[in-house]
């Protein structure tokens, strides 16, 4: 058998993902040695509470609460604690101490990525984070390596498993939002702080990471336009179903045309949107994720699979560990972050897309014309219009308008004017329509 050099691996965190990483490192140690060319010795596992019950049995002598000591002398540090601090300080300490870092922490990278990548650049260390976006699905390496010779135009997809699970339950089983959320919580799909998922923060963190890589530009969480699924009701899902569509929480990263000053920009946004049931994303069920990448030469590519889960995410982490071990042995500098293009991130007002506006109006002559007039004044062109009356004796009608592509600015002005128009009782919902 080949004699391998030993690399010391420090694991920070033994929760859903960390415990699976520890298990696989120990169970597949020989295979991983063959693949990486190094014997990967699990030097210790940082936890908050050594006596906490764990799903995976871990040798007690490996558990520690002494981060400083564990990181000191490690060749590879795997950070799977989550959150910003102390994860940020430990990662920086690891890099400055000469270790390569593997992390699944999207919150950390989307807020402190620049600081971490700069620290790594200074010492030539690598920071790998395949698990940070779409868990088991290989998407970071394809963007960074496989597509490095192409020009990425657009990334479009479902990157949050728990909200997809909730929307899917509402769509397929007719549940209301509270019930679907209760089941998602019971199954452990939501983050400990569920607002991270429900309000779109988790998807926005992932969108920031994807856009940074794809457009060689630093995009942080604050740059991302974010809307979550809190406002999506069972009625909206039912309306979408009747119209042959489904509502999905989408992350969209795209290049957009130069502004008046001639500056190219990118748009990075997360919001619930309607897509046709014919679109492949409509078939992404449960907690799965799917990401479309459109590149100039490669054309459209689709990446699909498990977007969460301990073992699934551990697979992505271990892929990064093998790469980090190879780099550590080979020496040289790690693949740095490429932020050379530094494009501006455009405000949401600069995007154009199609919209669906649902209104409650008085069922009277001239109302449809008044509504059409408001859209016309703002230059928003109507593609479809459907009027329904729930009951024969009702004085209230519901109008569902689908627009052609319009600017977000024109759409906002239209909605404000519709809301103020005496013919309109209520603007029930406004949804963007994506995935042409
Ligand atoms: P968990 O909350 O399940 O586990 C966190 C672990 O870190 C626990 O073992 C905890 O210790 C330890 N820890 C947390 N804070 C400290 C601290 N201050 N000092 C020492 N130890 C600490 O998280 P997950 O495993 O779910 O997630 C880990 C990372 O992976 C996160 O960044 C997450 O966003 C990311 N990720 C998770 C996915 C998933 O499906 N779960 C998917 C993709 C990415 P103790 O056990 O003692 O409490
Ligand atoms: N909370 C995340 C999700 C976990 O629901 O997708 C995986 O990153």
Coordinates of C-alpha atoms and ligand atoms in Angstrom, one line a residue:
X1 CA 0.0 0.0 0.0
X2 CA 1.2 3.5 -0.8
X3 CA 2.6 5.5 2.1
X4 CA 0.7 8.7 2.4
X5 CA 1.6 11.9 4.2
X6 CA -0.8 12.6 7.1
X7 CA -2.9 15.8 7.0
X8 CA -4.6 17.0 10.2
X9 CA -8.2 17.8 9.7
X10 CA -10.0 20.0 12.3
X11 CA -13.8 19.8 12.1
X12 CA -15.7 22.8 13.6
X13 CA -19.3 21.6 14.3
X14 CA -20.9 18.2 14.7
X15 CA -24.6 19.1 13.9
X16 CA -26.6 17.8 10.9
X17 CA -23.8 18.2 8.4
X18 CA -20.7 18.0 10.6
X19 CA -21.6 14.7 12.2
X20 CA -22.1 13.1 8.8
X21 CA -18.8 14.5 7.6
X22 CA -17.1 13.0 10.7
X23 CA -18.9 9.6 10.0
X24 CA -17.8 9.5 6.3
X25 CA -14.3 10.6 7.1
X26 CA -13.9 7.7 9.5
X27 CA -15.8 5.1 7.4
X28 CA -14.2 6.0 4.1
X29 CA -10.8 7.0 5.4
X30 CA -8.8 4.6 3.1
X31 CA -10.7 5.5 0.0
X32 CA -10.4 9.2 0.7
X33 CA -6.6 8.7 1.3
X34 CA -6.3 7.1 -2.1
X35 CA -8.2 9.8 -3.8
X36 CA -6.5 12.7 -2.1
X37 CA -3.0 11.3 -1.8
X38 CA -2.9 12.0 1.9
X39 CA -4.0 10.2 5.1
X40 CA -6.8 12.5 6.5
X41 CA -6.5 12.3 10.2
X42 CA -9.5 13.7 12.0
X43 CA -7.7 15.6 14.8
X44 CA -10.8 16.8 16.7
X45 CA -14.3 18.1 16.5
X46 CA -15.4 21.4 18.0
X47 CA -18.8 21.5 19.6
X48 CA -20.5 23.7 22.2
X49 CA -21.6 20.9 24.4
X50 CA -19.6 17.7 24.6
X51 CA -22.4 15.8 26.3
X52 CA -25.2 16.9 23.9
X53 CA -27.0 13.9 22.4
X54 CA -26.0 13.3 18.7
X55 CA -27.6 11.3 15.9
X56 CA -24.2 9.9 14.9
X57 CA -22.0 8.3 17.5
X58 CA -18.7 10.1 17.7
X59 CA -15.6 9.1 19.8
X60 CA -15.8 11.3 22.9
X61 CA -12.0 11.8 22.9
X62 CA -12.4 13.7 19.5
X63 CA -14.9 16.2 20.9
X64 CA -13.6 19.5 22.2
X65 CA -14.7 23.0 23.1
X66 CA -11.2 24.4 22.7
X67 CA -11.3 26.0 19.2
X68 CA -7.9 27.7 19.4
X69 CA -6.0 24.5 20.2
X70 CA -7.9 22.5 17.6
X71 CA -7.2 25.0 14.8
X72 CA -3.6 25.4 15.7
X73 CA -1.5 23.0 13.6
X74 CA -4.4 21.8 11.4
X75 CA -3.8 21.4 7.7
X76 CA -7.5 21.5 6.7
X77 CA -10.2 23.2 8.8
X78 CA -13.8 22.3 8.0
X79 CA -16.2 24.9 9.3
X80 CA -19.7 23.6 9.8
X81 CA -20.9 25.6 12.7
X82 CA -23.0 28.2 10.8
X83 CA -23.6 31.8 11.7
X84 CA -21.2 34.7 11.6
X85 CA -19.3 34.7 14.9
X86 CA -17.3 32.9 16.1
X87 CA -17.2 31.1 12.7
X88 CA -15.6 34.2 11.0
X89 CA -12.8 34.5 13.6
X90 CA -12.1 30.7 13.5
X91 CA -11.9 30.7 9.7
X92 CA -9.6 33.7 9.6
X93 CA -7.4 32.1 12.3
X94 CA -7.2 28.9 10.3
X95 CA -6.2 30.8 7.1
X96 CA -3.6 32.8 8.9
X97 CA -2.2 29.7 10.5
X98 CA -1.6 28.1 7.0
X99 CA -4.7 25.8 6.8
X100 CA -6.9 25.3 3.8
X101 CA -10.6 26.0 4.7
X102 CA -13.7 24.1 3.6
X103 CA -17.1 25.7 4.7
X104 CA -20.8 25.3 4.0
X105 CA -21.6 28.6 5.7
X106 CA -23.4 30.7 3.1
X107 CA -24.3 33.4 5.8
X108 CA -20.6 33.9 6.5
X109 CA -19.6 34.1 2.8
X110 CA -22.4 36.3 1.7
X111 CA -21.5 38.9 4.4
X112 CA -17.8 38.5 5.0
X113 CA -16.7 36.8 1.8
X114 CA -14.4 39.7 0.7
X115 CA -12.5 39.7 4.0
X116 CA -12.1 35.9 4.0
X117 CA -11.0 35.6 0.4
X118 CA -8.5 38.5 0.8
X119 CA -7.0 36.8 3.8
X120 CA -6.7 33.5 1.8
X121 CA -5.1 35.4 -1.1
X122 CA -2.5 36.9 1.1
X123 CA -1.2 33.5 2.2
X124 CA -2.2 31.4 -0.9
X125 CA -4.7 29.3 1.1
X126 CA -7.8 27.8 -0.5
X127 CA -11.3 28.4 0.7
X128 CA -13.8 25.9 -0.8
X129 CA -17.6 26.1 -0.3
X130 CA -19.4 23.7 -2.6
X131 CA -21.9 22.9 0.2
X132 CA -22.8 26.6 0.7
X133 CA -25.2 26.6 -2.3
X134 CA -27.7 23.9 -3.1
X135 CA -26.0 21.4 -0.8
X136 CA -25.3 18.2 -2.7
X137 CA -25.6 19.7 -6.2
X138 CA -22.2 20.5 -7.7
X139 CA -22.7 24.2 -8.8
X140 CA -19.8 26.1 -7.3
X141 CA -17.1 24.1 -9.0
X142 CA -18.9 24.1 -12.4
X143 CA -19.2 27.9 -12.2
X144 CA -15.6 28.4 -11.0
X145 CA -13.8 25.8 -13.0
X146 CA -15.8 24.0 -15.7
X147 CA -17.3 27.2 -17.1
X148 CA -14.3 29.4 -16.4
X149 CA -13.8 29.8 -20.2
X150 CA -17.3 30.8 -20.9
X151 CA -19.4 33.9 -20.2
X152 CA -22.3 33.4 -17.9
X153 CA -25.3 35.4 -18.8
X154 CA -27.9 34.3 -16.3
X155 CA -28.4 32.0 -13.3
X156 CA -32.0 31.2 -12.4
X157 CA -33.4 28.6 -10.0
X158 CA -34.7 27.3 -6.7
X159 CA -32.0 27.4 -4.1
X160 CA -34.0 27.1 -0.9
X161 CA -35.3 23.6 -0.1
X162 CA -37.6 24.4 2.8
X163 CA -39.6 27.1 1.1
X164 CA -39.9 24.9 -2.0
X165 CA -41.2 22.2 0.3
X166 CA -43.8 24.6 1.7
X167 CA -45.0 26.0 -1.6
X168 CA -45.1 22.5 -3.1
X169 CA -47.2 21.2 -0.2
X170 CA -49.6 24.1 -0.7
X171 CA -49.8 23.5 -4.4
X172 CA -50.1 19.7 -4.4
X173 CA -52.1 19.1 -1.2
X174 CA -54.1 22.4 -1.0
X175 CA -52.7 23.2 2.5
X176 CA -52.5 26.7 3.8
X177 CA -49.2 28.3 4.6
X178 CA -49.3 27.8 8.3
X179 CA -50.0 24.0 8.0
X180 CA -47.3 23.5 5.3
X181 CA -44.8 25.4 7.5
X182 CA -45.8 23.3 10.5
X183 CA -44.9 20.1 8.6
X184 CA -41.7 21.6 7.3
X185 CA -40.7 22.5 10.8
X186 CA -41.6 19.0 12.1
X187 CA -39.4 17.4 9.4
X188 CA -36.5 19.7 10.4
X189 CA -36.4 21.4 7.0
X190 CA -36.4 25.0 8.3
X191 CA -33.3 26.7 9.8
X192 CA -33.3 27.2 13.6
X193 CA -34.4 30.7 12.8
X194 CA -37.2 30.1 10.2
X195 CA -37.3 33.7 9.1
X196 CA -33.9 33.0 7.3
X197 CA -35.8 30.7 5.0
X198 CA -39.3 32.2 4.9
X199 CA -38.1 35.8 4.4
X200 CA -35.7 34.8 1.6
X201 CA -32.4 35.5 3.5
X202 CA -31.0 32.0 2.9
X203 CA -31.8 32.2 -0.8
X204 CA -30.4 35.7 -1.1
X205 CA -27.1 34.6 0.6
X206 CA -26.8 31.8 -2.0
X207 CA -27.7 34.2 -4.8
X208 CA -25.0 36.6 -3.7
X209 CA -22.4 33.7 -3.7
X210 CA -23.5 32.5 -7.2
X211 CA -23.5 36.0 -8.7
X212 CA -20.1 36.8 -7.3
X213 CA -18.7 33.7 -8.9
X214 CA -20.6 34.0 -12.2
X215 CA -19.9 37.7 -12.8
X216 CA -16.5 38.1 -11.2
X217 CA -17.9 40.8 -9.0
X218 CA -18.3 41.1 -5.3
X219 CA -22.0 40.8 -4.4
X220 CA -23.0 40.7 -0.8
X221 CA -26.3 39.9 0.9
X222 CA -27.1 43.6 1.2
X223 CA -26.9 44.0 -2.6
X224 CA -29.6 41.4 -3.2
X225 CA -33.2 42.4 -3.7
X226 CA -35.1 40.0 -1.4
X227 CA -38.7 39.1 -1.0
X228 CA -39.7 35.9 0.9
X229 CA -42.8 33.7 0.8
X230 CA -44.6 35.3 3.7
X231 CA -47.2 37.0 1.4
X232 CA -48.0 33.9 -0.6
X233 CA -51.5 32.7 0.3
X234 CA -53.4 29.5 -0.5
X235 CA -55.6 31.7 -2.7
X236 CA -52.7 32.9 -4.8
X237 CA -51.5 29.3 -5.2
X238 CA -55.0 28.3 -6.3
X239 CA -55.3 31.2 -8.7
X240 CA -51.9 30.2 -10.2
X241 CA -53.0 26.6 -10.5
X242 CA -56.1 27.6 -12.5
X243 CA -54.0 29.7 -14.8
X244 CA -51.6 26.7 -15.5
X245 CA -48.8 28.1 -13.3
X246 CA -47.1 27.4 -10.0
X247 CA -45.5 29.8 -7.5
X248 CA -41.8 29.2 -6.7
X249 CA -39.3 31.2 -4.7
X250 CA -36.7 32.0 -7.4
X251 CA -33.1 33.3 -7.2
X252 CA -32.1 35.2 -10.4
X253 CA -28.7 36.5 -11.2
X254 CA -28.2 38.1 -14.6
X255 CA -26.3 40.6 -16.6
X256 CA -28.4 43.6 -17.5
X257 CA -27.9 46.2 -20.2
X258 CA -25.8 49.3 -19.7
X259 CA -27.5 52.1 -17.9
X260 CA -27.7 55.8 -19.0
X261 CA -24.1 56.2 -17.9
X262 CA -23.1 53.2 -20.1
X263 CA -22.1 51.0 -17.1
X264 CA -22.9 47.3 -17.5
X265 CA -24.5 46.0 -14.3
X266 CA -25.8 42.8 -12.8
X267 CA -29.2 42.2 -11.2
X268 CA -29.4 39.8 -8.2
X269 CA -32.8 39.1 -6.8
X270 CA -34.9 36.6 -4.9
X271 CA -38.7 36.6 -4.9
X272 CA -41.7 34.4 -5.3
X273 CA -42.8 34.2 -9.0
X274 CA -45.2 32.5 -11.3
X275 CA -43.8 30.0 -13.7
X276 CA -45.7 27.8 -16.2
X277 CA -46.4 24.2 -15.2
X278 CA -44.7 23.3 -18.5
X279 CA -41.4 24.8 -17.2
X280 CA -38.9 22.2 -15.8
X281 CA -38.7 24.2 -12.5
X282 CA -42.4 23.5 -11.9
X283 CA -41.4 19.8 -11.5
X284 CA -39.0 20.5 -8.7
X285 CA -40.8 19.1 -5.7
X286 CA -40.3 18.8 -2.0
X287 CA -37.0 20.0 -0.6
X288 CA -35.1 19.7 -3.9
X289 CA -33.2 22.5 -5.6
X290 CA -32.6 23.2 -9.3
X291 CA -30.4 25.8 -10.9
X292 CA -30.3 26.8 -14.5
X293 CA -27.1 28.4 -15.8
X294 CA -27.2 30.1 -19.2
X295 CA -23.7 30.6 -20.7
X296 CA -22.8 32.2 -24.0
X297 CA -21.1 29.2 -25.6
X298 CA -22.4 26.3 -23.5
X299 CA -26.1 27.4 -23.7
X300 CA -28.5 26.4 -21.0
X301 CA -27.4 23.9 -18.4
X302 CA -29.6 22.5 -15.5
X303 CA -28.3 21.3 -12.2
X304 CA -30.8 19.4 -10.0
X305 CA -30.8 17.4 -6.7
X306 CA -31.0 17.6 -3.0
X307 CA -30.7 21.1 -1.7
X308 CA -30.3 20.2 2.0
X309 CA -29.7 17.3 4.4
X310 CA -26.8 16.1 6.5
X311 CA -25.4 13.3 4.4
X312 CA -26.2 15.0 1.1
X313 CA -24.4 18.2 2.2
X314 CA -21.5 16.1 3.6
X315 CA -20.9 14.7 0.1
X316 CA -20.2 18.2 -1.2
X317 CA -18.0 19.0 1.9
X318 CA -15.9 15.9 1.4
X319 CA -15.4 16.7 -2.3
X320 CA -13.9 20.0 -1.2
X321 CA -11.8 18.2 1.5
X322 CA -10.2 15.9 -1.1
X323 CA -9.4 19.0 -3.4
X324 CA -8.0 20.9 -0.4
X325 CA -5.8 17.9 0.5
X326 CA -4.5 17.7 -3.0
X327 CA -3.7 21.4 -3.1
X328 CA -2.1 21.2 0.3
X329 CA 0.2 18.4 -0.9
X330 CA 1.0 20.0 -4.2
X331 CA 1.7 23.4 -2.7
X332 CA 1.2 26.6 -4.7
X333 CA -1.6 29.0 -4.2
X334 CA -5.3 28.1 -3.9
X335 CA -7.8 29.2 -6.5
X336 CA -8.6 32.7 -5.4
X337 CA -11.8 34.6 -5.6
X338 CA -12.2 36.5 -8.9
X339 CA -13.7 39.9 -8.4
X340 CA -11.8 41.7 -11.2
X341 CA -14.9 42.9 -13.1
X342 CA -16.4 44.7 -10.2
X343 CA -19.8 45.5 -11.9
X344 CA -22.4 47.5 -10.1
X345 CA -25.5 45.7 -8.8
X346 CA -28.5 47.4 -10.2
X347 CA -31.5 48.3 -8.1
X348 CA -34.7 46.3 -8.7
X349 CA -36.3 49.3 -10.5
X350 CA -34.0 48.6 -13.5
X351 CA -35.2 45.1 -14.2
X352 CA -37.9 44.2 -16.8
X353 CA -40.1 41.1 -16.6
X354 CA -43.7 40.1 -17.0
X355 CA -46.3 40.6 -14.2
X356 CA -49.6 39.2 -13.1
X357 CA -51.9 41.7 -11.4
X358 CA -55.0 40.5 -9.6
X359 CA -57.6 43.1 -8.7
X360 CA -61.0 43.1 -7.1
X361 CA -63.2 45.6 -8.9
X362 CA -66.9 46.7 -8.9
X363 CA -68.7 44.6 -11.5
X364 CA -69.9 47.7 -13.5
X365 CA -69.7 49.0 -17.1
X366 CA -66.4 50.8 -17.9
X367 CA -64.3 49.3 -15.1
X368 CA -62.2 47.1 -17.4
X369 CA -61.6 50.1 -19.7
X370 CA -60.6 52.2 -16.7
X371 CA -58.1 49.6 -15.5
X372 CA -56.7 49.1 -19.1
X373 CA -56.4 52.9 -19.3
X374 CA -54.1 53.0 -16.2
X375 CA -51.8 50.3 -17.6
X376 CA -51.8 52.1 -21.0
X377 CA -50.8 55.5 -19.4
X378 CA -47.8 53.8 -17.8
X379 CA -46.8 52.1 -21.0
X380 CA -47.5 48.6 -19.6
X381 CA -49.0 46.4 -22.3
X382 CA -51.6 43.8 -21.5
X383 CA -51.0 40.3 -22.7
X384 CA -54.0 38.5 -21.2
X385 CA -57.0 39.6 -19.1
X386 CA -59.5 37.4 -17.4
X387 CA -62.6 38.5 -15.5
X388 CA -64.4 36.2 -13.1
X389 CA -67.4 36.8 -10.8
X390 CA -67.6 34.4 -7.9
X391 CA -71.4 34.5 -7.6
X392 CA -74.1 35.6 -10.0
X393 CA -75.5 38.1 -7.5
X394 CA -72.1 39.5 -6.5
X395 CA -71.3 43.1 -7.2
X396 CA -67.5 42.4 -7.1
X397 CA -65.5 40.9 -10.0
X398 CA -62.0 39.7 -10.0
X399 CA -59.7 40.7 -12.9
X400 CA -56.4 38.9 -13.5
X401 CA -54.1 40.7 -15.9
X402 CA -51.0 39.3 -17.4
X403 CA -48.6 41.9 -18.8
X404 CA -46.0 41.8 -21.6
X405 CA -42.5 42.6 -20.4
X406 CA -42.4 45.9 -18.6
X407 CA -40.0 47.7 -16.3
X408 CA -40.3 47.3 -12.6
X409 CA -40.5 51.1 -12.3
X410 CA -43.5 51.3 -14.7
X411 CA -45.1 48.4 -12.9
X412 CA -44.8 50.0 -9.4
X413 CA -46.3 53.2 -10.7
X414 CA -49.1 51.3 -12.4
X415 CA -49.9 49.4 -9.2
X416 CA -49.9 52.6 -7.1
X417 CA -52.4 54.2 -9.6
X418 CA -54.6 51.1 -9.7
X419 CA -54.8 51.1 -5.9
X420 CA -55.9 54.7 -5.9
X421 CA -58.4 54.3 -8.7
X422 CA -62.0 54.4 -7.5
X423 CA -63.0 51.6 -9.9
X424 CA -60.6 49.3 -8.1
X425 CA -61.7 47.9 -4.8
X426 CA -58.4 46.1 -3.9
X427 CA -55.1 45.1 -5.5
X428 CA -55.2 41.4 -4.4
X429 CA -51.7 40.5 -5.6
X430 CA -48.9 41.3 -7.9
X431 CA -46.6 38.5 -9.0
X432 CA -43.7 38.5 -11.4
X433 CA -43.9 35.9 -14.2
X434 CA -40.6 34.2 -15.0
X435 CA -39.2 31.4 -17.1
X436 CA -40.2 32.3 -20.6
Ligands
LIG1 P1 -26.3 22.5 13.2 O1 -26.9 23.7 13.9 O2 -27.0 21.2 13.0 O3 -24.8 22.2 13.8 C1 -24.0 23.2 14.2 C2 -22.8 22.6 15.0 O4 -21.9 23.6 15.3 C3 -23.2 21.9 16.3 O5 -22.5 20.7 16.5 C4 -22.8 22.9 17.3 O6 -22.4 22.4 18.6 C5 -21.6 23.6 16.7 N1 -21.5 25.0 17.1 C6 -22.3 26.0 16.8 N2 -21.8 27.2 17.4 C7 -20.7 26.8 18.1 C8 -19.8 27.5 18.9 N3 -20.0 28.8 19.1 N4 -18.8 26.9 19.4 C9 -18.6 25.5 19.2 N5 -19.4 24.8 18.4 C10 -20.5 25.4 17.9 O7 -25.9 23.1 11.7 P2 -25.9 22.3 10.3 O8 -25.0 21.1 10.4 O9 -27.3 22.2 9.8 O10 -25.2 23.4 9.3 C11 -23.8 23.6 9.4 C12 -23.5 24.6 8.3 O11 -23.8 24.0 7.0 C13 -24.3 25.9 8.3 O12 -23.4 27.0 7.9 C14 -25.4 25.7 7.3 O13 -25.9 26.9 6.7 C15 -24.7 24.8 6.3 N6 -25.5 24.0 5.5 C16 -26.4 23.2 6.1 C17 -27.3 22.4 5.3 C18 -28.2 21.5 5.9 O14 -29.0 20.8 5.2 N7 -28.3 21.4 7.3 C19 -27.2 22.4 3.8 C20 -26.2 23.3 3.3 C21 -25.4 24.1 4.1 P3 -23.4 21.5 19.5 O15 -23.6 20.3 18.7 O16 -22.7 21.3 20.8 O17 -24.6 22.3 19.7
LIG2 N1 -32.3 26.2 5.0 C1 -31.7 25.7 3.8 C2 -32.8 25.4 2.8 C3 -30.8 24.6 4.1 O1 -34.0 25.2 3.1 O2 -32.5 25.2 1.6 C4 -29.9 24.3 2.9 O3 -29.0 25.3 2.6

